[in-house]
Short mmCIF file of C-alpha atoms in Angstrom, two decimals:
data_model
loop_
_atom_site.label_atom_id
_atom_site.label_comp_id
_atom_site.label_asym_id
_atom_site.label_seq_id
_atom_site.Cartn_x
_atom_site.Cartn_y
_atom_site.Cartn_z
CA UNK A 339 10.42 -3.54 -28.82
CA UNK A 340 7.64 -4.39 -26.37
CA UNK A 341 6.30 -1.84 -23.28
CA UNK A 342 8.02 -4.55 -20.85
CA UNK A 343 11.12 -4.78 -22.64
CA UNK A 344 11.48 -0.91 -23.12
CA UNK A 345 10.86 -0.38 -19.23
CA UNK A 346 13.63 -3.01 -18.43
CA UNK A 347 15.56 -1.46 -20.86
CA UNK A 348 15.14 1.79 -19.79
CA UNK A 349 15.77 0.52 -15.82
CA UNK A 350 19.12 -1.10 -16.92
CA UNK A 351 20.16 2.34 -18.36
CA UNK A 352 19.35 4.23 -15.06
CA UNK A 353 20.59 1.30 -13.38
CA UNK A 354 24.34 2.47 -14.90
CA UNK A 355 23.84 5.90 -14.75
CA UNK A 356 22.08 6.87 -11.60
CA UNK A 357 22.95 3.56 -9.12
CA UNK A 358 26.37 5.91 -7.43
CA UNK A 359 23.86 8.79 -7.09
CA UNK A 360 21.02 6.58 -5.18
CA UNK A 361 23.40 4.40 -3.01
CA UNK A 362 25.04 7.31 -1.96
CA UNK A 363 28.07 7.50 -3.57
CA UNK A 364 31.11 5.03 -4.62
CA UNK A 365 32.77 5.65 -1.44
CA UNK A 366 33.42 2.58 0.43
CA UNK A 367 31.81 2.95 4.21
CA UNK A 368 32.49 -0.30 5.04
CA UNK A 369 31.49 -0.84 8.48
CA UNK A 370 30.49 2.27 9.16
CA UNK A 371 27.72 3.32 11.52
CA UNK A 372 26.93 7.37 11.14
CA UNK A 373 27.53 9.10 7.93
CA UNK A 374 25.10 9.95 4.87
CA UNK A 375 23.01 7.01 3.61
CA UNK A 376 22.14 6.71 0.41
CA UNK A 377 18.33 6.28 0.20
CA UNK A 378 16.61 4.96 -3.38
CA UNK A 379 12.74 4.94 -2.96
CA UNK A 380 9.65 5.24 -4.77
CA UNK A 381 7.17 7.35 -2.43
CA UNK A 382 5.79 10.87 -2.90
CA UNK A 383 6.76 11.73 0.72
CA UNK A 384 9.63 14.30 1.64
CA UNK A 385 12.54 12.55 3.96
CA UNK A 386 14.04 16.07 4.61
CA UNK A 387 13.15 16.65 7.82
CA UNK A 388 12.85 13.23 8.61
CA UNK A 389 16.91 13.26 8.00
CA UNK A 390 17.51 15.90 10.19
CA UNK A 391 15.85 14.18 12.86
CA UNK A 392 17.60 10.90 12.35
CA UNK A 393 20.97 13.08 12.02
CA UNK A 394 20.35 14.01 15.28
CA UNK A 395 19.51 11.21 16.56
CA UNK A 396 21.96 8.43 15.28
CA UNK A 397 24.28 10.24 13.64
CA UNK A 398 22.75 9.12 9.88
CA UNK A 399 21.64 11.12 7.31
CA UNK A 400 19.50 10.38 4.46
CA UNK A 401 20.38 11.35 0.57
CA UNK A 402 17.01 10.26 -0.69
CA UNK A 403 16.22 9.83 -4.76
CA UNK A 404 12.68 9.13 -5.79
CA UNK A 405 11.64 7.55 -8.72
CA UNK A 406 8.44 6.19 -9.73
CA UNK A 407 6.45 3.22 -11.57
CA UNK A 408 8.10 0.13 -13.24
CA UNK A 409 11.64 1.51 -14.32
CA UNK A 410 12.45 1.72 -10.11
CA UNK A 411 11.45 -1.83 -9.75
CA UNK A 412 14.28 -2.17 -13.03
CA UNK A 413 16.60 0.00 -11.70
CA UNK A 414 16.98 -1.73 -8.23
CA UNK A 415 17.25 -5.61 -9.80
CA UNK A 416 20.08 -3.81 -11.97
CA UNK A 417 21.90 -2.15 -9.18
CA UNK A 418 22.05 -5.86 -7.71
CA UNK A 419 24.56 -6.85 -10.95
CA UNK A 420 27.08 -3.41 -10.16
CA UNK A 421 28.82 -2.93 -7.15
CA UNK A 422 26.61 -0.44 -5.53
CA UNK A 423 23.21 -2.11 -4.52
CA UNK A 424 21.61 0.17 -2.56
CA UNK A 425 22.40 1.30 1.32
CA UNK A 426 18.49 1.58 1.95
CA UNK A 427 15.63 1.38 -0.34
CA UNK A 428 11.63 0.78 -0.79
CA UNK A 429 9.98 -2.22 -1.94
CA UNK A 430 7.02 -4.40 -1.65
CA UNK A 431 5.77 -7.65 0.35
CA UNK A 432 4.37 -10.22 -1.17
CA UNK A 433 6.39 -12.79 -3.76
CA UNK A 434 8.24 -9.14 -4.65
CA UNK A 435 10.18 -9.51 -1.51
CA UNK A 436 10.50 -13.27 -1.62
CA UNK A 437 12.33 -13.16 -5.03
CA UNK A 438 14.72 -10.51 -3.39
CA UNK A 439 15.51 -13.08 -0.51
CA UNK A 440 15.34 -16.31 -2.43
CA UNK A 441 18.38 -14.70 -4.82
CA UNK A 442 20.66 -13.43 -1.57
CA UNK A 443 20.56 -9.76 -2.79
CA UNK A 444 18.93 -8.01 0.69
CA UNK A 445 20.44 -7.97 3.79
CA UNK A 446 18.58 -10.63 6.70
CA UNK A 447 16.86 -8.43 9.47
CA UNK A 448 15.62 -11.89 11.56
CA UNK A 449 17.90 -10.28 14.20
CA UNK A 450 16.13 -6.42 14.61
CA UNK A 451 12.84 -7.99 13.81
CA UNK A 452 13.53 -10.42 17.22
CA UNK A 453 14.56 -7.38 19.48
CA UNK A 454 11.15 -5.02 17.96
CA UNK A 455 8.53 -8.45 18.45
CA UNK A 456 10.41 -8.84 21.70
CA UNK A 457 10.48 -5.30 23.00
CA UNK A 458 6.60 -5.12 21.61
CA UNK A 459 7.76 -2.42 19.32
CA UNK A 460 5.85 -4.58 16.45
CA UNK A 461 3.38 -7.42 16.17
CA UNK A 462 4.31 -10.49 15.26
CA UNK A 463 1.43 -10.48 12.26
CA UNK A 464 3.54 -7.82 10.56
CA UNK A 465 6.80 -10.07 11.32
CA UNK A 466 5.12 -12.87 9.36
CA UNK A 467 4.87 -10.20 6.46
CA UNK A 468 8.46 -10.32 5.94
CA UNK A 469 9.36 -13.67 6.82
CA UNK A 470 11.13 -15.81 4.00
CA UNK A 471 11.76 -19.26 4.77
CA UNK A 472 11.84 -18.52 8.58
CA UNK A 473 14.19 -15.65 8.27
CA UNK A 474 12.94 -12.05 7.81
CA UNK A 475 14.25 -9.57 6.02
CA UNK A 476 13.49 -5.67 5.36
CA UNK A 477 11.53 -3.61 7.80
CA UNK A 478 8.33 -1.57 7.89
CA UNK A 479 8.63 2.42 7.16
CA UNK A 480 4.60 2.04 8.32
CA UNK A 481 1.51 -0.41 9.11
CA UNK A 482 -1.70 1.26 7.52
CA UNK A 483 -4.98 0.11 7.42
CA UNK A 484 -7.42 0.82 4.94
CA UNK A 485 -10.30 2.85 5.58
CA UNK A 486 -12.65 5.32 3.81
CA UNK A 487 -11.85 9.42 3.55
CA UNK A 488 -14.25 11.69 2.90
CA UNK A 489 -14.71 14.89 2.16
CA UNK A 490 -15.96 17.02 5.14
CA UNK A 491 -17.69 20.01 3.65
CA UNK A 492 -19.45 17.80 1.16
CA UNK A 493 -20.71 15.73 3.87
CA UNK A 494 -21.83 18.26 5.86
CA UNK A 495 -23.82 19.99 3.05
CA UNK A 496 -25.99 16.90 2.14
CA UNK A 497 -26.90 16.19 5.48
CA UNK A 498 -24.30 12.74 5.31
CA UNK A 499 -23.64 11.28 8.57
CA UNK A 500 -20.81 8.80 8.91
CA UNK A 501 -21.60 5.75 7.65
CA UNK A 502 -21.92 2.48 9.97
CA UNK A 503 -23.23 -0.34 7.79
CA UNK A 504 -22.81 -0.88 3.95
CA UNK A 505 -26.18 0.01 3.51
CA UNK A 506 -25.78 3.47 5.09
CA UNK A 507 -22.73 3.66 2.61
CA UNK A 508 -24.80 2.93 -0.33
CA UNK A 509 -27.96 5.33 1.09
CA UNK A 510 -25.06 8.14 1.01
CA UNK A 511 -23.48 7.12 -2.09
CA UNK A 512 -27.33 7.70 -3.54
CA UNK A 513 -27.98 10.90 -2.13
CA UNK A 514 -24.45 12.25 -2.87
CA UNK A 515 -25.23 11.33 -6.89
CA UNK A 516 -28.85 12.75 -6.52
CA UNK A 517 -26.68 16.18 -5.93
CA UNK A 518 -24.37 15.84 -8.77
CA UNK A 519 -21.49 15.02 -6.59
CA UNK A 520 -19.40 11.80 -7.59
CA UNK A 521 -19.55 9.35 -4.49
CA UNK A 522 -16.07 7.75 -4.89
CA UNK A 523 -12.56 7.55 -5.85
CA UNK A 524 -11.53 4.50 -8.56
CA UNK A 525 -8.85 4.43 -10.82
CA UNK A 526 -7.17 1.74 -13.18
CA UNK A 527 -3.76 0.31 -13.45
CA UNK A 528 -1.95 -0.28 -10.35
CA UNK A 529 -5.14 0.94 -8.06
CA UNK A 530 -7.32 -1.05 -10.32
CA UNK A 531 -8.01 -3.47 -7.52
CA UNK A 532 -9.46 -1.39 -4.70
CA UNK A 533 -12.57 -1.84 -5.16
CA UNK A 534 -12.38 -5.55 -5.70
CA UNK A 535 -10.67 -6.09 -2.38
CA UNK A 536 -13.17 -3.79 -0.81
CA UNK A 537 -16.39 -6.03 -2.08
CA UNK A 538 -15.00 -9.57 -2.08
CA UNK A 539 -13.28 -8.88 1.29
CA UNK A 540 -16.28 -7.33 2.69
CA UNK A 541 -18.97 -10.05 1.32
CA UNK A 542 -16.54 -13.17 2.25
CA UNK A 543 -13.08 -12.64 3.84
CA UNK A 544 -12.06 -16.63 3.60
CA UNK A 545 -12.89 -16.56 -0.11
CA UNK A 546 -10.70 -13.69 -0.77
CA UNK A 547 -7.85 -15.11 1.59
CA UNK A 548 -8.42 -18.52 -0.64
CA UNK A 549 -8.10 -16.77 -4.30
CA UNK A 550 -4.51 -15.65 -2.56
CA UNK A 551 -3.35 -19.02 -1.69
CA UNK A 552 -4.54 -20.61 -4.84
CA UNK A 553 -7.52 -22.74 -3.25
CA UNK A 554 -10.36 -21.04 -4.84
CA UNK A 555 -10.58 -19.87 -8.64
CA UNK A 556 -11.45 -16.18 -10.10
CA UNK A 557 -14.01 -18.11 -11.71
CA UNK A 558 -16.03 -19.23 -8.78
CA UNK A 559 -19.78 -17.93 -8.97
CA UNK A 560 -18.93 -16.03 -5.91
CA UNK A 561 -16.60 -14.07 -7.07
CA UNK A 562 -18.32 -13.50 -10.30
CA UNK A 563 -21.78 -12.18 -8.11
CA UNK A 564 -18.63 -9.61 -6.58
CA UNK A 565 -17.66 -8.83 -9.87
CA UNK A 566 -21.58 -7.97 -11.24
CA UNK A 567 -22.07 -5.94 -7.73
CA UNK A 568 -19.04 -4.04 -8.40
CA UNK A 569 -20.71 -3.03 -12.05
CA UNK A 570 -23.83 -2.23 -10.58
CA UNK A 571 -21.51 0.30 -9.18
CA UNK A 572 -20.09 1.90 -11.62
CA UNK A 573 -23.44 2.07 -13.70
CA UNK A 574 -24.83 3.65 -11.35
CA UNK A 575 -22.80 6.53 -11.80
CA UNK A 576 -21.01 5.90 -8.27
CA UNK A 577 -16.90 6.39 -9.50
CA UNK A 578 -15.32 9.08 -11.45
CA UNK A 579 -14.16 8.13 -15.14
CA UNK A 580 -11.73 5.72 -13.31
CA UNK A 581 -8.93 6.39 -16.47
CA UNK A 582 -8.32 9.81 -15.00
CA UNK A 583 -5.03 10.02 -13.72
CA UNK A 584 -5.69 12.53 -10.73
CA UNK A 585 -4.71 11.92 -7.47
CA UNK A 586 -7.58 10.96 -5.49
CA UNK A 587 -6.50 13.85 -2.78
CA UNK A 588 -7.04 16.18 -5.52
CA UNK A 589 -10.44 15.11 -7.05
CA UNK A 590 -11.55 15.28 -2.95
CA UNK A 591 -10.02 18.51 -2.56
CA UNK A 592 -11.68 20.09 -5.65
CA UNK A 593 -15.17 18.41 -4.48
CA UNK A 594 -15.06 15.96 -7.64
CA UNK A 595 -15.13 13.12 -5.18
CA UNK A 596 -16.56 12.78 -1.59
CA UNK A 597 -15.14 9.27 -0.50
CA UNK A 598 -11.84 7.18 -1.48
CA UNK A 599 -10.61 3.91 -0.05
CA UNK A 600 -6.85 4.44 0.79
CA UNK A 601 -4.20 3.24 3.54
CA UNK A 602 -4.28 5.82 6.62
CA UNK A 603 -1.08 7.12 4.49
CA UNK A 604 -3.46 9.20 2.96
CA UNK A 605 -3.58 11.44 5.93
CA UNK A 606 -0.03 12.66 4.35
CA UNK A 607 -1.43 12.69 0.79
CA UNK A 608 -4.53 14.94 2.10
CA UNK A 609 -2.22 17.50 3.47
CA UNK A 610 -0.14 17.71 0.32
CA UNK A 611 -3.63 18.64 -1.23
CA UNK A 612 -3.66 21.37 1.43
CA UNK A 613 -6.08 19.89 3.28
CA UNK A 614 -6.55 19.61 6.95
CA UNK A 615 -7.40 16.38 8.74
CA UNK A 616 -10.77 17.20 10.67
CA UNK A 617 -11.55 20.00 8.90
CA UNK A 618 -11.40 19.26 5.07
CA UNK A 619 -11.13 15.67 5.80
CA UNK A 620 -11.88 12.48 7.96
CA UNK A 621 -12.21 9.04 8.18
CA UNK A 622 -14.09 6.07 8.89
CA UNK A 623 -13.65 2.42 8.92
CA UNK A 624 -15.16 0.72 5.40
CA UNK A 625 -18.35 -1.47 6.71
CA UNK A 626 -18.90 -5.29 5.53
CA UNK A 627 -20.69 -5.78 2.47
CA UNK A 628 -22.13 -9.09 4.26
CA UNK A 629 -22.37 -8.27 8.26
CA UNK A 630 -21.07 -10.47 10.38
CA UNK A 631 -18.97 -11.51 13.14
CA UNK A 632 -16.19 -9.19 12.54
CA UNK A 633 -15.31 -6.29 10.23
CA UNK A 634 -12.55 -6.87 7.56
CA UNK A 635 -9.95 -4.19 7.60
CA UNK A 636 -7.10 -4.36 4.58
CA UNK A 637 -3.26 -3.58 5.84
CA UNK A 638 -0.70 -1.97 3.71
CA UNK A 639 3.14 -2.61 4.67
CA UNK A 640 5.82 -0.39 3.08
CA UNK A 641 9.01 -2.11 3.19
CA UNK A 642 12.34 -0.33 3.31
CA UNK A 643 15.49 -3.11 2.52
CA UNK A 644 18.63 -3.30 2.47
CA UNK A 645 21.39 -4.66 -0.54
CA UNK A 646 23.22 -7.49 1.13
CA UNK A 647 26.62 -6.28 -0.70
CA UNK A 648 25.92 -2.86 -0.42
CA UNK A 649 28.95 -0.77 0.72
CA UNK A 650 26.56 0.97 3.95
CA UNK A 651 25.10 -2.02 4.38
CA UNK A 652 25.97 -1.60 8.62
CA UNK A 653 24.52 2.13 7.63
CA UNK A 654 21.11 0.86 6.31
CA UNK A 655 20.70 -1.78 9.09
CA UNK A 656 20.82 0.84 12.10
CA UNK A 657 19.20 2.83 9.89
CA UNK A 658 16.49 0.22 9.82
CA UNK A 659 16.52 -1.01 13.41
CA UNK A 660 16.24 3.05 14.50
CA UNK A 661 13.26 3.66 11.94
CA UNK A 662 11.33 0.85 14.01
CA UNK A 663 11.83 2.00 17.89
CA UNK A 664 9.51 4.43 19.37
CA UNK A 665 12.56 7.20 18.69
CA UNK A 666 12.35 6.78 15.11
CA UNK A 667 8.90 6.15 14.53
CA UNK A 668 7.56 9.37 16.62
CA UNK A 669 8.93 11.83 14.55
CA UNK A 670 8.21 10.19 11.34
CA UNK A 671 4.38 9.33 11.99
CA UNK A 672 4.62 13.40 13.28
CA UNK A 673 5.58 14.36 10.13
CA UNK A 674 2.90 12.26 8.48
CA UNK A 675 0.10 12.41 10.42
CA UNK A 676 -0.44 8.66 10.38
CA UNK A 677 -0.80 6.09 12.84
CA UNK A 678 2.37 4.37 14.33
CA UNK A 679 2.65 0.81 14.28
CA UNK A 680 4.98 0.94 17.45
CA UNK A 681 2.74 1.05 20.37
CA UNK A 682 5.29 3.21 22.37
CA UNK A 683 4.67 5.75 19.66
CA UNK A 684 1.85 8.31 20.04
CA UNK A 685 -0.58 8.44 17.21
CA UNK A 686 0.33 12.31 16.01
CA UNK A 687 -3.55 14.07 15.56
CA UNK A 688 -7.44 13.53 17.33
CA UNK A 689 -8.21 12.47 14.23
CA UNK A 690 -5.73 9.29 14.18
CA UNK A 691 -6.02 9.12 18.07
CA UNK A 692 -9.53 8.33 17.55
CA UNK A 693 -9.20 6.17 14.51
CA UNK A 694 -7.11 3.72 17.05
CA UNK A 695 -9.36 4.24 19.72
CA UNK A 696 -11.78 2.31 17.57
CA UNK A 697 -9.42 -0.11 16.12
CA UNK A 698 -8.60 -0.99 19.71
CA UNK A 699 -12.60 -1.25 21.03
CA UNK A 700 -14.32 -2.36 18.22
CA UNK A 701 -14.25 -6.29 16.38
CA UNK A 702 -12.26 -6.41 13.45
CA UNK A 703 -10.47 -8.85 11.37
CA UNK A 704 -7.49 -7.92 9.46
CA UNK A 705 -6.17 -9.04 5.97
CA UNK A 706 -3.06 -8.28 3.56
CA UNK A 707 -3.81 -5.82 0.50
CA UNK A 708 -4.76 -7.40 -2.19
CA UNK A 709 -1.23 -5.58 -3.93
CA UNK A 710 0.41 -7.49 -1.80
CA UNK A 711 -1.49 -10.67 -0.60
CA UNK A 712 -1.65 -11.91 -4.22
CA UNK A 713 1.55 -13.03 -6.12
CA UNK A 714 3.22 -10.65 -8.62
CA UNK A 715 2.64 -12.40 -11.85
CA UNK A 716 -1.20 -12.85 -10.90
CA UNK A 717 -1.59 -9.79 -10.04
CA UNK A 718 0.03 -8.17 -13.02
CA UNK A 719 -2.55 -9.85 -15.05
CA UNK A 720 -5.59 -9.22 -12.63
CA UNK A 721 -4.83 -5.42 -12.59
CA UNK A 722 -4.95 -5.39 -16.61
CA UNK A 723 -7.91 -7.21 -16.73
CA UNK A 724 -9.79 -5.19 -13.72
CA UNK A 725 -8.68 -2.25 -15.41
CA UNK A 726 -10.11 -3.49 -18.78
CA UNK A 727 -13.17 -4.21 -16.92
CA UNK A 728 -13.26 -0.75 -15.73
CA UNK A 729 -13.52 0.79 -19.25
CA UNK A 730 -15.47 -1.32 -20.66
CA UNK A 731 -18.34 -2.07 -18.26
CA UNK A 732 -19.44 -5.65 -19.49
CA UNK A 733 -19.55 -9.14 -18.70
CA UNK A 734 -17.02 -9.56 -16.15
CA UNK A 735 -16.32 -13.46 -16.91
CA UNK A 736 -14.00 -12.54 -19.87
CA UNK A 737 -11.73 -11.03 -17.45
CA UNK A 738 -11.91 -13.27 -14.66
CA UNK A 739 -11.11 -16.18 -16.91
CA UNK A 740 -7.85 -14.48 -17.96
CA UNK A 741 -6.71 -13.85 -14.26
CA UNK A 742 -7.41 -17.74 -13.97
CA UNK A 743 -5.16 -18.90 -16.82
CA UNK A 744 -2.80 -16.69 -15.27
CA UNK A 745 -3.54 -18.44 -11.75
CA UNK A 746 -3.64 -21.66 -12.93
CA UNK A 747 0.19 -20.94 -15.05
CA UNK A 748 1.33 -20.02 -11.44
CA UNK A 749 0.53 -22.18 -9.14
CA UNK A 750 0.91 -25.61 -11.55
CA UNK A 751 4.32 -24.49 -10.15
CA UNK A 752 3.92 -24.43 -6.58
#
């Protein structure tokens, strides 16, 4: 038996064993509107106190199961064939979320999505991020933008100041190597395309919106000079051995890295690390590669859904509608440190106060995560093949021709 076919395998046992368990139960709730809410997700976050708060609040608490990797993504599409989809539970954008809504499984949220865009709780960019056919469905636990952390201390030692062009970046990234210290954060598998989306995004955003729309090819000369820029990179010593499975909060906290690319999530990750936003850690928006009129800054949606058979199916959708008004998203983005994407919601530290100060001043130009912008069976063969790339430093060609045939397979279908 095949890796793929053991994972599904192993998601349609849990999807049997463990579906009462994550959807809260067998009890039928029917139409009910308070109660305990069975919450299946795939996040390293704690919802405890988060519960209490929305106990308080609207009468709903959460009984939240994690899982991880591909066996969640198995054990949801199984729970859809039992009688117990789940109340609430995370997913993903992208083609992910249009498969989910194509099939009828997940509840439509076109209603609580009208009253938020109306009631300016959320943009209507993000709206477009979950709309399927005209109708939306899910809504957004957060709205993060990408940006660069660093490590404070290590900064500070070297003399670094905080970066405001790419060539700044790279005169750091030199200096911090000349020490011995590791300049940034890169990893394979599923993060395997950070640093692609960084460089292609940053050297020509309309080329890298185009490879996600099918009108240009991973074998364009552009994105082949990306590709070569991204190895001078790594052979210049710039990234940690990127088949380490460490958290990137851990390699900063131990000093192993000084910089990693992440969603303003990481604020959250840092302090599981035990560190401190502004005084172990900071962070600054990534500069263009290429300058020019505007800077290109990735978002990151996480996507909480709900089962349209599921028996707290009225549960999950207040649940969902709170979790988007300034009353739920204050206390969570507290809890997190992050920034809120409600505007009515206060962004929780100076740190992310300040990060939105410049958001809100400065000239940017946003784009969808590569994860997400680029459909799922593409992008299950680009992150293989980046990965490969990783380890094996070479000609990049080899791999960008395989994310083609995969392209091309695709969207003959379209």
């Amino acid at each position: 038996m095949n890796a793929r076919k053991l994972v599904a395998a192993v998601g349609i046992v849990l999807g049997t064993a463990l579906v009462a368990t994550a959807c809260g139960g067998s009890s039928n709730d029917g139409g009910a509107t308070t109660g305990e809410l069975g919450f299946a997700h795939n996040k390293p976050w704690n919802f405890d106190a988060f519960s209490k708060v929305s106990q308080q609040d609207i009468g709903i608490s959460l009984k939240s199961t994690q899982y991880s990797g591909d066996p969640y993504r198995a054990f949801i599409r199984q729970s859809f064939r039992t009688k117990e989809s789940p109340g609430l539970f995370t997913w993903e954008v992208s083609t992910a979320l249009d498969e989910l809504a194509e099939q009828g499984v997940i509840a439509e949220t076109t209603d609580l999505w009208t009253e938020a865009v109306d009631k300016g709780y959320v943009t209507d960019a993000v709206r477009q991020l979950y709309t399927v056919k005209g109708k939306q469905y899910c809504t957004p636990i957060s709205v993060d933008d990408w940006v660069m952390f660093y490590n404070k201390s290590v900064f500070t030692k070297y003399g670094i100041t905080v970066p405001k062009t790419w060539d700044e970046l790279m005169k750091a990234a030199a200096t911090l190597k000349q020490h011995g210290v590791t300049p940034f954060w890169n990893q394979t598998k599923n993060w395997a395309f950070v640093w692609f989306q960084t460089i292609l995004a940053g050297t020509d955003l309309q080329l890298y919106n185009d490879l996600s729309t099918g009108k240009a090819k991973y074998t364009d000369p552009r994105v082949v000079a990306v590709m070569n820029s991204w190895l001078d990179l790594q052979k210049k010593g710039y990234f940690n051995d990127p088949g380490q499975t460490d958290f990137a909060r851990d390699l900063m906290r131990e000093g192993k890295i000084a910089m990693a690319p992440e969603g303003t999530w990481f604020t959250a990750d840092a302090a599981l690390a035990g560190m401190t936003m502004g005084k172990d850690v900071d962070m600054f928006v990534i500069p263009a590669v290429k300058p020019g009129a505007a800077t290109p800054i990735a978002i990151e949606t996480a996507p909480v859904c709900v089962g349209e058979s599921s028996k707290q199916k009225a549960l999950g959708l207040k649940f969902s509608q709170w979790w988007m008004s300034p009353q739920g998203q204050q206390p969570w983005v507290k809890q997190q440190g992050n920034l809120p994407f409600n505007k009515d919601a206060e962004a929780p530290t100076p740190q992310t106060k300040a990060l939105k100060t410049t958001l809100a001043a400065g000239k940017y130009e946003y784009y969808n995560r590569y994860f997400e912008a680029t459909p799922v069976p593409i992008r299950t063969v680009a992150l293989e093949q980046f990965s490969a790339f990783l380890t094996n430093r070479g000609d990049p060609m080899q791999y960008l021709q395989a994310i083609q045939t995969a392209a091309d397979e695709y969207w003959a279908g379209r």
